[in-house]
């Protein structure tokens, strides 16, 4: 998600635009081959093909393509260390004090964050970048050479789930940042549930199930009330359940 945040704040884009493009090089293909050999999520590329920002964002957000993250950095004219430095600088500017990035794919065990701070990032992207909200709601996307690829986000398109992003590494387990539209007092609102560190036979599915369960249990504590400027969502549950951005619990980031 932070890779997307960095790109869109420097190369703004709407869903209908294709954005700047690049031509895939032999070095790009070598990096893709490494992703394949090491079992990282990827989307097939071939030397000489043209890929544009909009397509790269779709592959990154829908199918977690690590090689597309590398290409987005190249599109900005940055190497990995330069791009990661910007990721950490922007995370600090967002107030994510317990978040640190070690690469732009999320595969390194050096990537750390908290559930709360991943929620803050997701809300920022979904609220301020309409293209992200449109892409992460897709269950699948057609990409050049690779063809149709599916979303790794659990339950996307079901139960009100409209995104956002899931991820998995052996140290971090299954992680899911889930946006769910719910109806309260005839008002539709978007809620967010973040689950990290799920392990088992299908860790992504477990993370998705836990996120849905968390969302459903908290709905009874949400209220929509009238305000002078319209309608607002308030918390009617135990105040101790509310967290603040200074919450210190650290978990592996997806």
PDB file of C-alpha atoms in Angstrom:
ATOM      1  CA  UNK A   1       0.000   0.000   0.000  1.00  0.00           C
ATOM      2  CA  UNK A   2       2.816   2.423   0.745  1.00  0.00           C
ATOM      3  CA  UNK A   3       4.377   1.690  -2.641  1.00  0.00           C
ATOM      4  CA  UNK A   4       1.091   2.802  -4.196  1.00  0.00           C
ATOM      5  CA  UNK A   5       0.935   5.843  -1.895  1.00  0.00           C
ATOM      6  CA  UNK A   6       4.413   6.981  -2.958  1.00  0.00           C
ATOM      7  CA  UNK A   7       3.712   6.521  -6.666  1.00  0.00           C
ATOM      8  CA  UNK A   8       0.356   8.313  -6.703  1.00  0.00           C
ATOM      9  CA  UNK A   9       1.655  11.283  -4.712  1.00  0.00           C
ATOM     10  CA  UNK A  10       4.335  11.838  -7.342  1.00  0.00           C
ATOM     11  CA  UNK A  11       2.545  10.560 -10.438  1.00  0.00           C
ATOM     12  CA  UNK A  12      -1.159  11.365  -9.824  1.00  0.00           C
ATOM     13  CA  UNK A  13      -3.572   9.288 -11.907  1.00  0.00           C
ATOM     14  CA  UNK A  14      -7.273   8.684 -12.405  1.00  0.00           C
ATOM     15  CA  UNK A  15      -8.801   5.291 -13.131  1.00  0.00           C
ATOM     16  CA  UNK A  16      -9.457   6.261 -16.777  1.00  0.00           C
ATOM     17  CA  UNK A  17      -5.881   7.407 -17.452  1.00  0.00           C
ATOM     18  CA  UNK A  18      -3.001   5.132 -18.422  1.00  0.00           C
ATOM     19  CA  UNK A  19      -0.227   7.376 -17.085  1.00  0.00           C
ATOM     20  CA  UNK A  20       3.450   7.359 -18.115  1.00  0.00           C
ATOM     21  CA  UNK A  21       4.845   4.186 -19.660  1.00  0.00           C
ATOM     22  CA  UNK A  22       8.102   2.245 -19.825  1.00  0.00           C
ATOM     23  CA  UNK A  23       9.586  -0.532 -21.935  1.00  0.00           C
ATOM     24  CA  UNK A  24      10.559  -3.696 -20.062  1.00  0.00           C
ATOM     25  CA  UNK A  25      14.311  -4.335 -20.179  1.00  0.00           C
ATOM     26  CA  UNK A  26      16.409  -7.472 -19.873  1.00  0.00           C
ATOM     27  CA  UNK A  27      17.273  -6.412 -16.309  1.00  0.00           C
ATOM     28  CA  UNK A  28      13.559  -6.115 -15.466  1.00  0.00           C
ATOM     29  CA  UNK A  29      13.020  -9.655 -16.753  1.00  0.00           C
ATOM     30  CA  UNK A  30      15.962 -10.904 -14.674  1.00  0.00           C
ATOM     31  CA  UNK A  31      14.361  -9.429 -11.565  1.00  0.00           C
ATOM     32  CA  UNK A  32      11.060 -11.066 -12.518  1.00  0.00           C
ATOM     33  CA  UNK A  33      12.847 -14.419 -12.959  1.00  0.00           C
ATOM     34  CA  UNK A  34      14.279 -14.007  -9.460  1.00  0.00           C
ATOM     35  CA  UNK A  35      10.783 -13.366  -8.072  1.00  0.00           C
ATOM     36  CA  UNK A  36       9.536 -16.539  -9.753  1.00  0.00           C
ATOM     37  CA  UNK A  37      12.471 -18.630  -8.536  1.00  0.00           C
ATOM     38  CA  UNK A  38      12.125 -17.363  -4.961  1.00  0.00           C
ATOM     39  CA  UNK A  39       8.361 -17.901  -4.827  1.00  0.00           C
ATOM     40  CA  UNK A  40       7.370 -14.240  -4.658  1.00  0.00           C
ATOM     41  CA  UNK A  41       4.060 -13.107  -6.102  1.00  0.00           C
ATOM     42  CA  UNK A  42       4.494 -11.821  -9.635  1.00  0.00           C
ATOM     43  CA  UNK A  43       2.921 -11.130 -13.013  1.00  0.00           C
ATOM     44  CA  UNK A  44       4.619 -12.387 -16.175  1.00  0.00           C
ATOM     45  CA  UNK A  45       6.559  -9.828 -18.219  1.00  0.00           C
ATOM     46  CA  UNK A  46       8.708 -10.116 -21.345  1.00  0.00           C
ATOM     47  CA  UNK A  47      11.491  -7.927 -22.681  1.00  0.00           C
ATOM     48  CA  UNK A  48      10.352  -5.166 -24.998  1.00  0.00           C
ATOM     49  CA  UNK A  49       6.740  -4.970 -23.812  1.00  0.00           C
ATOM     50  CA  UNK A  50       5.264  -1.604 -22.837  1.00  0.00           C
ATOM     51  CA  UNK A  51       3.650  -1.133 -19.441  1.00  0.00           C
ATOM     52  CA  UNK A  52       2.008   2.029 -18.121  1.00  0.00           C
ATOM     53  CA  UNK A  53       1.347   3.272 -14.619  1.00  0.00           C
ATOM     54  CA  UNK A  54      -2.357   2.357 -14.572  1.00  0.00           C
ATOM     55  CA  UNK A  55      -1.677  -1.242 -15.586  1.00  0.00           C
ATOM     56  CA  UNK A  56       1.174  -1.544 -13.105  1.00  0.00           C
ATOM     57  CA  UNK A  57      -1.036  -0.300 -10.260  1.00  0.00           C
ATOM     58  CA  UNK A  58      -3.722  -2.842 -11.203  1.00  0.00           C
ATOM     59  CA  UNK A  59      -1.259  -5.721 -11.153  1.00  0.00           C
ATOM     60  CA  UNK A  60       0.287  -4.523  -7.906  1.00  0.00           C
ATOM     61  CA  UNK A  61      -2.952  -4.028  -5.989  1.00  0.00           C
ATOM     62  CA  UNK A  62      -5.036  -6.879  -7.404  1.00  0.00           C
ATOM     63  CA  UNK A  63      -2.405  -9.610  -7.764  1.00  0.00           C
ATOM     64  CA  UNK A  64       0.375  -8.412  -5.411  1.00  0.00           C
ATOM     65  CA  UNK A  65       2.893  -8.405  -8.283  1.00  0.00           C
ATOM     66  CA  UNK A  66       6.312  -7.748  -6.777  1.00  0.00           C
ATOM     67  CA  UNK A  67       7.883  -7.251 -10.208  1.00  0.00           C
ATOM     68  CA  UNK A  68       5.291  -4.551 -10.936  1.00  0.00           C
ATOM     69  CA  UNK A  69       6.410  -2.740  -7.771  1.00  0.00           C
ATOM     70  CA  UNK A  70       9.955  -2.790  -9.125  1.00  0.00           C
ATOM     71  CA  UNK A  71       8.746  -1.415 -12.454  1.00  0.00           C
ATOM     72  CA  UNK A  72       6.825   1.403 -10.736  1.00  0.00           C
ATOM     73  CA  UNK A  73      10.037   2.478  -9.018  1.00  0.00           C
ATOM     74  CA  UNK A  74      11.814   2.414 -12.385  1.00  0.00           C
ATOM     75  CA  UNK A  75       8.993   4.469 -13.867  1.00  0.00           C
ATOM     76  CA  UNK A  76       9.829   7.150 -11.304  1.00  0.00           C
ATOM     77  CA  UNK A  77      13.535   6.935 -12.158  1.00  0.00           C
ATOM     78  CA  UNK A  78      14.472   5.558  -8.739  1.00  0.00           C
ATOM     79  CA  UNK A  79      16.446   2.556  -7.554  1.00  0.00           C
ATOM     80  CA  UNK A  80      15.191   0.453  -4.647  1.00  0.00           C
ATOM     81  CA  UNK A  81      17.127   2.244  -1.903  1.00  0.00           C
ATOM     82  CA  UNK A  82      15.931   5.646  -3.128  1.00  0.00           C
ATOM     83  CA  UNK A  83      12.338   4.485  -3.348  1.00  0.00           C
ATOM     84  CA  UNK A  84      12.386   2.849   0.090  1.00  0.00           C
ATOM     85  CA  UNK A  85      13.852   6.010   1.616  1.00  0.00           C
ATOM     86  CA  UNK A  86      10.846   7.925   0.276  1.00  0.00           C
ATOM     87  CA  UNK A  87       8.486   5.254   1.639  1.00  0.00           C
ATOM     88  CA  UNK A  88       9.895   5.689   5.137  1.00  0.00           C
ATOM     89  CA  UNK A  89       9.905   9.474   4.880  1.00  0.00           C
ATOM     90  CA  UNK A  90       6.265   9.503   3.769  1.00  0.00           C
ATOM     91  CA  UNK A  91       5.290   7.016   6.483  1.00  0.00           C
ATOM     92  CA  UNK A  92       6.799   9.362   9.076  1.00  0.00           C
ATOM     93  CA  UNK A  93       4.907  12.308   7.558  1.00  0.00           C
ATOM     94  CA  UNK A  94       1.675  10.325   7.947  1.00  0.00           C
ATOM     95  CA  UNK A  95       2.463   9.783  11.632  1.00  0.00           C
ATOM     96  CA  UNK A  96       3.178   6.049  11.254  1.00  0.00           C
ATOM     97  CA  UNK A  97       5.779   5.985  14.018  1.00  0.00           C
ATOM     98  CA  UNK A  98       5.887   2.191  14.357  1.00  0.00           C
ATOM     99  CA  UNK A  99       6.150   1.447  10.634  1.00  0.00           C
ATOM    100  CA  UNK A 100       9.404   0.809   8.758  1.00  0.00           C
ATOM    101  CA  UNK A 101       9.927  -0.384   5.196  1.00  0.00           C
ATOM    102  CA  UNK A 102      12.918  -2.395   3.986  1.00  0.00           C
ATOM    103  CA  UNK A 103      11.800  -2.924   0.379  1.00  0.00           C
ATOM    104  CA  UNK A 104       9.030  -1.948  -2.013  1.00  0.00           C
ATOM    105  CA  UNK A 105       7.455  -5.414  -2.312  1.00  0.00           C
ATOM    106  CA  UNK A 106       6.788  -6.192   1.362  1.00  0.00           C
ATOM    107  CA  UNK A 107       8.683  -9.484   1.161  1.00  0.00           C
ATOM    108  CA  UNK A 108      11.559  -8.584   3.500  1.00  0.00           C
ATOM    109  CA  UNK A 109      11.262  -9.475   7.213  1.00  0.00           C
ATOM    110  CA  UNK A 110      12.588  -5.961   7.818  1.00  0.00           C
ATOM    111  CA  UNK A 111       9.157  -4.537   6.964  1.00  0.00           C
ATOM    112  CA  UNK A 112       7.310  -3.883  10.233  1.00  0.00           C
ATOM    113  CA  UNK A 113       4.148  -2.055  11.224  1.00  0.00           C
ATOM    114  CA  UNK A 114       1.046  -2.254  13.401  1.00  0.00           C
ATOM    115  CA  UNK A 115      -2.521  -3.123  12.519  1.00  0.00           C
ATOM    116  CA  UNK A 116      -3.581   0.392  13.482  1.00  0.00           C
ATOM    117  CA  UNK A 117      -1.024   2.091  11.274  1.00  0.00           C
ATOM    118  CA  UNK A 118      -1.872  -0.131   8.303  1.00  0.00           C
ATOM    119  CA  UNK A 119      -5.498   0.892   8.822  1.00  0.00           C
ATOM    120  CA  UNK A 120      -4.515   4.569   8.824  1.00  0.00           C
ATOM    121  CA  UNK A 121      -2.666   4.097   5.540  1.00  0.00           C
ATOM    122  CA  UNK A 122      -5.567   2.190   3.970  1.00  0.00           C
ATOM    123  CA  UNK A 123      -8.093   4.850   4.973  1.00  0.00           C
ATOM    124  CA  UNK A 124      -5.884   7.576   3.534  1.00  0.00           C
ATOM    125  CA  UNK A 125      -5.551   5.753   0.201  1.00  0.00           C
ATOM    126  CA  UNK A 126      -9.229   4.854  -0.071  1.00  0.00           C
ATOM    127  CA  UNK A 127     -10.418   8.337   0.888  1.00  0.00           C
ATOM    128  CA  UNK A 128      -7.987  10.415  -1.160  1.00  0.00           C
ATOM    129  CA  UNK A 129      -7.129   8.253  -4.182  1.00  0.00           C
ATOM    130  CA  UNK A 130     -10.295   7.272  -6.110  1.00  0.00           C
ATOM    131  CA  UNK A 131      -8.217   5.103  -8.445  1.00  0.00           C
ATOM    132  CA  UNK A 132      -7.213   2.906  -5.504  1.00  0.00           C
ATOM    133  CA  UNK A 133     -10.823   2.456  -4.388  1.00  0.00           C
ATOM    134  CA  UNK A 134     -11.746   1.417  -7.952  1.00  0.00           C
ATOM    135  CA  UNK A 135      -8.842  -1.013  -8.408  1.00  0.00           C
ATOM    136  CA  UNK A 136      -8.965  -2.836  -5.076  1.00  0.00           C
ATOM    137  CA  UNK A 137     -12.662  -3.636  -5.569  1.00  0.00           C
ATOM    138  CA  UNK A 138     -11.815  -5.739  -8.645  1.00  0.00           C
ATOM    139  CA  UNK A 139     -11.981  -9.519  -8.312  1.00  0.00           C
ATOM    140  CA  UNK A 140      -9.749  -9.922 -11.360  1.00  0.00           C
ATOM    141  CA  UNK A 141      -7.938  -7.868 -13.972  1.00  0.00           C
ATOM    142  CA  UNK A 142      -6.644  -8.506 -17.503  1.00  0.00           C
ATOM    143  CA  UNK A 143      -2.949  -7.685 -17.925  1.00  0.00           C
ATOM    144  CA  UNK A 144      -0.640  -7.708 -20.950  1.00  0.00           C
ATOM    145  CA  UNK A 145       1.072 -11.082 -21.592  1.00  0.00           C
ATOM    146  CA  UNK A 146      -0.117 -12.515 -18.268  1.00  0.00           C
ATOM    147  CA  UNK A 147      -3.812 -12.436 -19.207  1.00  0.00           C
ATOM    148  CA  UNK A 148      -6.499 -12.475 -16.522  1.00  0.00           C
ATOM    149  CA  UNK A 149      -5.222 -12.671 -12.942  1.00  0.00           C
ATOM    150  CA  UNK A 150      -7.326 -12.808  -9.785  1.00  0.00           C
ATOM    151  CA  UNK A 151      -7.300 -10.863  -6.545  1.00  0.00           C
ATOM    152  CA  UNK A 152      -5.607 -12.286  -3.466  1.00  0.00           C
ATOM    153  CA  UNK A 153      -7.847 -10.223  -1.165  1.00  0.00           C
ATOM    154  CA  UNK A 154     -10.154 -12.651   0.706  1.00  0.00           C
ATOM    155  CA  UNK A 155     -13.908 -12.332   0.099  1.00  0.00           C
ATOM    156  CA  UNK A 156     -13.554  -9.438  -2.333  1.00  0.00           C
ATOM    157  CA  UNK A 157     -16.967  -8.702  -3.840  1.00  0.00           C
ATOM    158  CA  UNK A 158     -18.777 -10.613  -1.072  1.00  0.00           C
ATOM    159  CA  UNK A 159     -20.249  -9.604   2.296  1.00  0.00           C
ATOM    160  CA  UNK A 160     -19.742  -5.936   1.442  1.00  0.00           C
ATOM    161  CA  UNK A 161     -15.950  -6.353   1.053  1.00  0.00           C
ATOM    162  CA  UNK A 162     -14.569  -3.716  -1.343  1.00  0.00           C
ATOM    163  CA  UNK A 163     -10.784  -4.124  -0.760  1.00  0.00           C
ATOM    164  CA  UNK A 164      -8.111  -3.335   0.308  1.00  0.00           C
ATOM    165  CA  UNK A 165      -4.981  -5.515   0.358  1.00  0.00           C
ATOM    166  CA  UNK A 166      -3.703  -8.820   1.675  1.00  0.00           C
ATOM    167  CA  UNK A 167      -0.223 -10.265   1.927  1.00  0.00           C
ATOM    168  CA  UNK A 168       1.785 -13.226   3.166  1.00  0.00           C
ATOM    169  CA  UNK A 169       5.317 -14.084   4.189  1.00  0.00           C
ATOM    170  CA  UNK A 170       6.445 -16.939   6.424  1.00  0.00           C
ATOM    171  CA  UNK A 171       7.524 -14.602   9.273  1.00  0.00           C
ATOM    172  CA  UNK A 172       4.465 -12.337   9.001  1.00  0.00           C
ATOM    173  CA  UNK A 173       1.873 -15.015   8.249  1.00  0.00           C
ATOM    174  CA  UNK A 174      -1.360 -14.135   6.529  1.00  0.00           C
ATOM    175  CA  UNK A 175      -2.266 -10.444   6.712  1.00  0.00           C
ATOM    176  CA  UNK A 176      -5.376  -8.667   5.498  1.00  0.00           C
ATOM    177  CA  UNK A 177      -6.400  -5.033   5.437  1.00  0.00           C
ATOM    178  CA  UNK A 178     -10.116  -5.285   4.680  1.00  0.00           C
ATOM    179  CA  UNK A 179     -12.546  -2.510   3.743  1.00  0.00           C
ATOM    180  CA  UNK A 180     -16.195  -3.463   4.247  1.00  0.00           C
ATOM    181  CA  UNK A 181     -19.292  -1.456   3.391  1.00  0.00           C
ATOM    182  CA  UNK A 182     -21.930  -1.838   6.115  1.00  0.00           C
ATOM    183  CA  UNK A 183     -25.400  -0.356   6.499  1.00  0.00           C
ATOM    184  CA  UNK A 184     -26.281   1.280   9.815  1.00  0.00           C
ATOM    185  CA  UNK A 185     -29.626   3.031  10.230  1.00  0.00           C
ATOM    186  CA  UNK A 186     -30.092   3.065   6.442  1.00  0.00           C
ATOM    187  CA  UNK A 187     -26.698   4.722   6.011  1.00  0.00           C
ATOM    188  CA  UNK A 188     -23.872   2.929   4.174  1.00  0.00           C
ATOM    189  CA  UNK A 189     -20.428   3.468   5.688  1.00  0.00           C
ATOM    190  CA  UNK A 190     -17.036   1.941   4.966  1.00  0.00           C
ATOM    191  CA  UNK A 191     -15.334   0.209   7.885  1.00  0.00           C
ATOM    192  CA  UNK A 192     -11.808  -1.185   8.056  1.00  0.00           C
ATOM    193  CA  UNK A 193     -10.502  -4.295   9.792  1.00  0.00           C
ATOM    194  CA  UNK A 194      -6.826  -5.256   9.904  1.00  0.00           C
ATOM    195  CA  UNK A 195      -5.583  -8.711  10.877  1.00  0.00           C
ATOM    196  CA  UNK A 196      -1.901  -9.691  10.948  1.00  0.00           C
ATOM    197  CA  UNK A 197       0.078 -12.829  11.741  1.00  0.00           C
ATOM    198  CA  UNK A 198      -2.294 -15.643  10.765  1.00  0.00           C
ATOM    199  CA  UNK A 199      -0.693 -19.080  10.339  1.00  0.00           C
ATOM    200  CA  UNK A 200      -2.197 -22.342   9.144  1.00  0.00           C
ATOM    201  CA  UNK A 201      -3.094 -24.296   6.021  1.00  0.00           C
ATOM    202  CA  UNK A 202      -4.534 -21.203   4.292  1.00  0.00           C
ATOM    203  CA  UNK A 203      -3.227 -18.129   6.117  1.00  0.00           C
ATOM    204  CA  UNK A 204      -4.779 -15.564   3.768  1.00  0.00           C
ATOM    205  CA  UNK A 205      -8.218 -17.131   4.140  1.00  0.00           C
ATOM    206  CA  UNK A 206      -7.757 -17.209   7.914  1.00  0.00           C
ATOM    207  CA  UNK A 207      -6.826 -13.510   7.924  1.00  0.00           C
ATOM    208  CA  UNK A 208      -9.905 -12.726   5.844  1.00  0.00           C
ATOM    209  CA  UNK A 209     -12.205 -14.725   8.117  1.00  0.00           C
ATOM    210  CA  UNK A 210     -10.784 -13.009  11.185  1.00  0.00           C
ATOM    211  CA  UNK A 211     -11.203  -9.565   9.596  1.00  0.00           C
ATOM    212  CA  UNK A 212     -14.847 -10.294   8.737  1.00  0.00           C
ATOM    213  CA  UNK A 213     -15.501 -11.599  12.249  1.00  0.00           C
ATOM    214  CA  UNK A 214     -13.914  -8.511  13.777  1.00  0.00           C
ATOM    215  CA  UNK A 215     -15.995  -6.215  11.586  1.00  0.00           C
ATOM    216  CA  UNK A 216     -19.266  -7.991  12.414  1.00  0.00           C
ATOM    217  CA  UNK A 217     -18.614  -7.954  16.166  1.00  0.00           C
ATOM    218  CA  UNK A 218     -17.959  -4.228  16.179  1.00  0.00           C
ATOM    219  CA  UNK A 219     -20.969  -3.164  14.112  1.00  0.00           C
ATOM    220  CA  UNK A 220     -23.321  -3.250  17.093  1.00  0.00           C
ATOM    221  CA  UNK A 221     -21.162  -0.562  18.721  1.00  0.00           C
ATOM    222  CA  UNK A 222     -21.433   1.859  15.796  1.00  0.00           C
ATOM    223  CA  UNK A 223     -24.123   4.525  15.655  1.00  0.00           C
ATOM    224  CA  UNK A 224     -25.078   7.033  12.960  1.00  0.00           C
ATOM    225  CA  UNK A 225     -26.176  10.309  14.535  1.00  0.00           C
ATOM    226  CA  UNK A 226     -27.404  13.627  13.160  1.00  0.00           C
ATOM    227  CA  UNK A 227     -24.993  16.563  13.380  1.00  0.00           C
ATOM    228  CA  UNK A 228     -25.321  20.222  12.341  1.00  0.00           C
ATOM    229  CA  UNK A 229     -23.381  19.418   9.144  1.00  0.00           C
ATOM    230  CA  UNK A 230     -25.182  16.148   8.320  1.00  0.00           C
ATOM    231  CA  UNK A 231     -24.743  12.622   9.697  1.00  0.00           C
ATOM    232  CA  UNK A 232     -21.769  11.183  11.549  1.00  0.00           C
ATOM    233  CA  UNK A 233     -20.650   7.764  12.778  1.00  0.00           C
ATOM    234  CA  UNK A 234     -19.932   7.484  16.505  1.00  0.00           C
ATOM    235  CA  UNK A 235     -18.632   4.722  18.757  1.00  0.00           C
ATOM    236  CA  UNK A 236     -21.148   3.487  21.326  1.00  0.00           C
ATOM    237  CA  UNK A 237     -19.113   0.627  22.748  1.00  0.00           C
ATOM    238  CA  UNK A 238     -16.515   0.369  25.508  1.00  0.00           C
ATOM    239  CA  UNK A 239     -14.110   3.297  25.267  1.00  0.00           C
ATOM    240  CA  UNK A 240     -11.213   0.994  26.053  1.00  0.00           C
ATOM    241  CA  UNK A 241     -11.651  -0.630  22.645  1.00  0.00           C
ATOM    242  CA  UNK A 242     -10.634   2.603  20.935  1.00  0.00           C
ATOM    243  CA  UNK A 243      -7.018   2.862  19.805  1.00  0.00           C
ATOM    244  CA  UNK A 244      -4.896   5.886  18.975  1.00  0.00           C
ATOM    245  CA  UNK A 245      -2.011   6.250  16.481  1.00  0.00           C
ATOM    246  CA  UNK A 246       0.445   6.029  19.380  1.00  0.00           C
ATOM    247  CA  UNK A 247      -0.492   2.414  20.125  1.00  0.00           C
ATOM    248  CA  UNK A 248       2.889   0.657  20.475  1.00  0.00           C
ATOM    249  CA  UNK A 249       2.048  -2.944  19.535  1.00  0.00           C
ATOM    250  CA  UNK A 250       4.311  -3.983  16.669  1.00  0.00           C
ATOM    251  CA  UNK A 251       3.406  -6.609  14.068  1.00  0.00           C
ATOM    252  CA  UNK A 252       4.837  -7.651  10.765  1.00  0.00           C
ATOM    253  CA  UNK A 253       3.444  -5.625   7.896  1.00  0.00           C
ATOM    254  CA  UNK A 254       1.787  -7.325   4.939  1.00  0.00           C
TER     255      UNK A 254
END
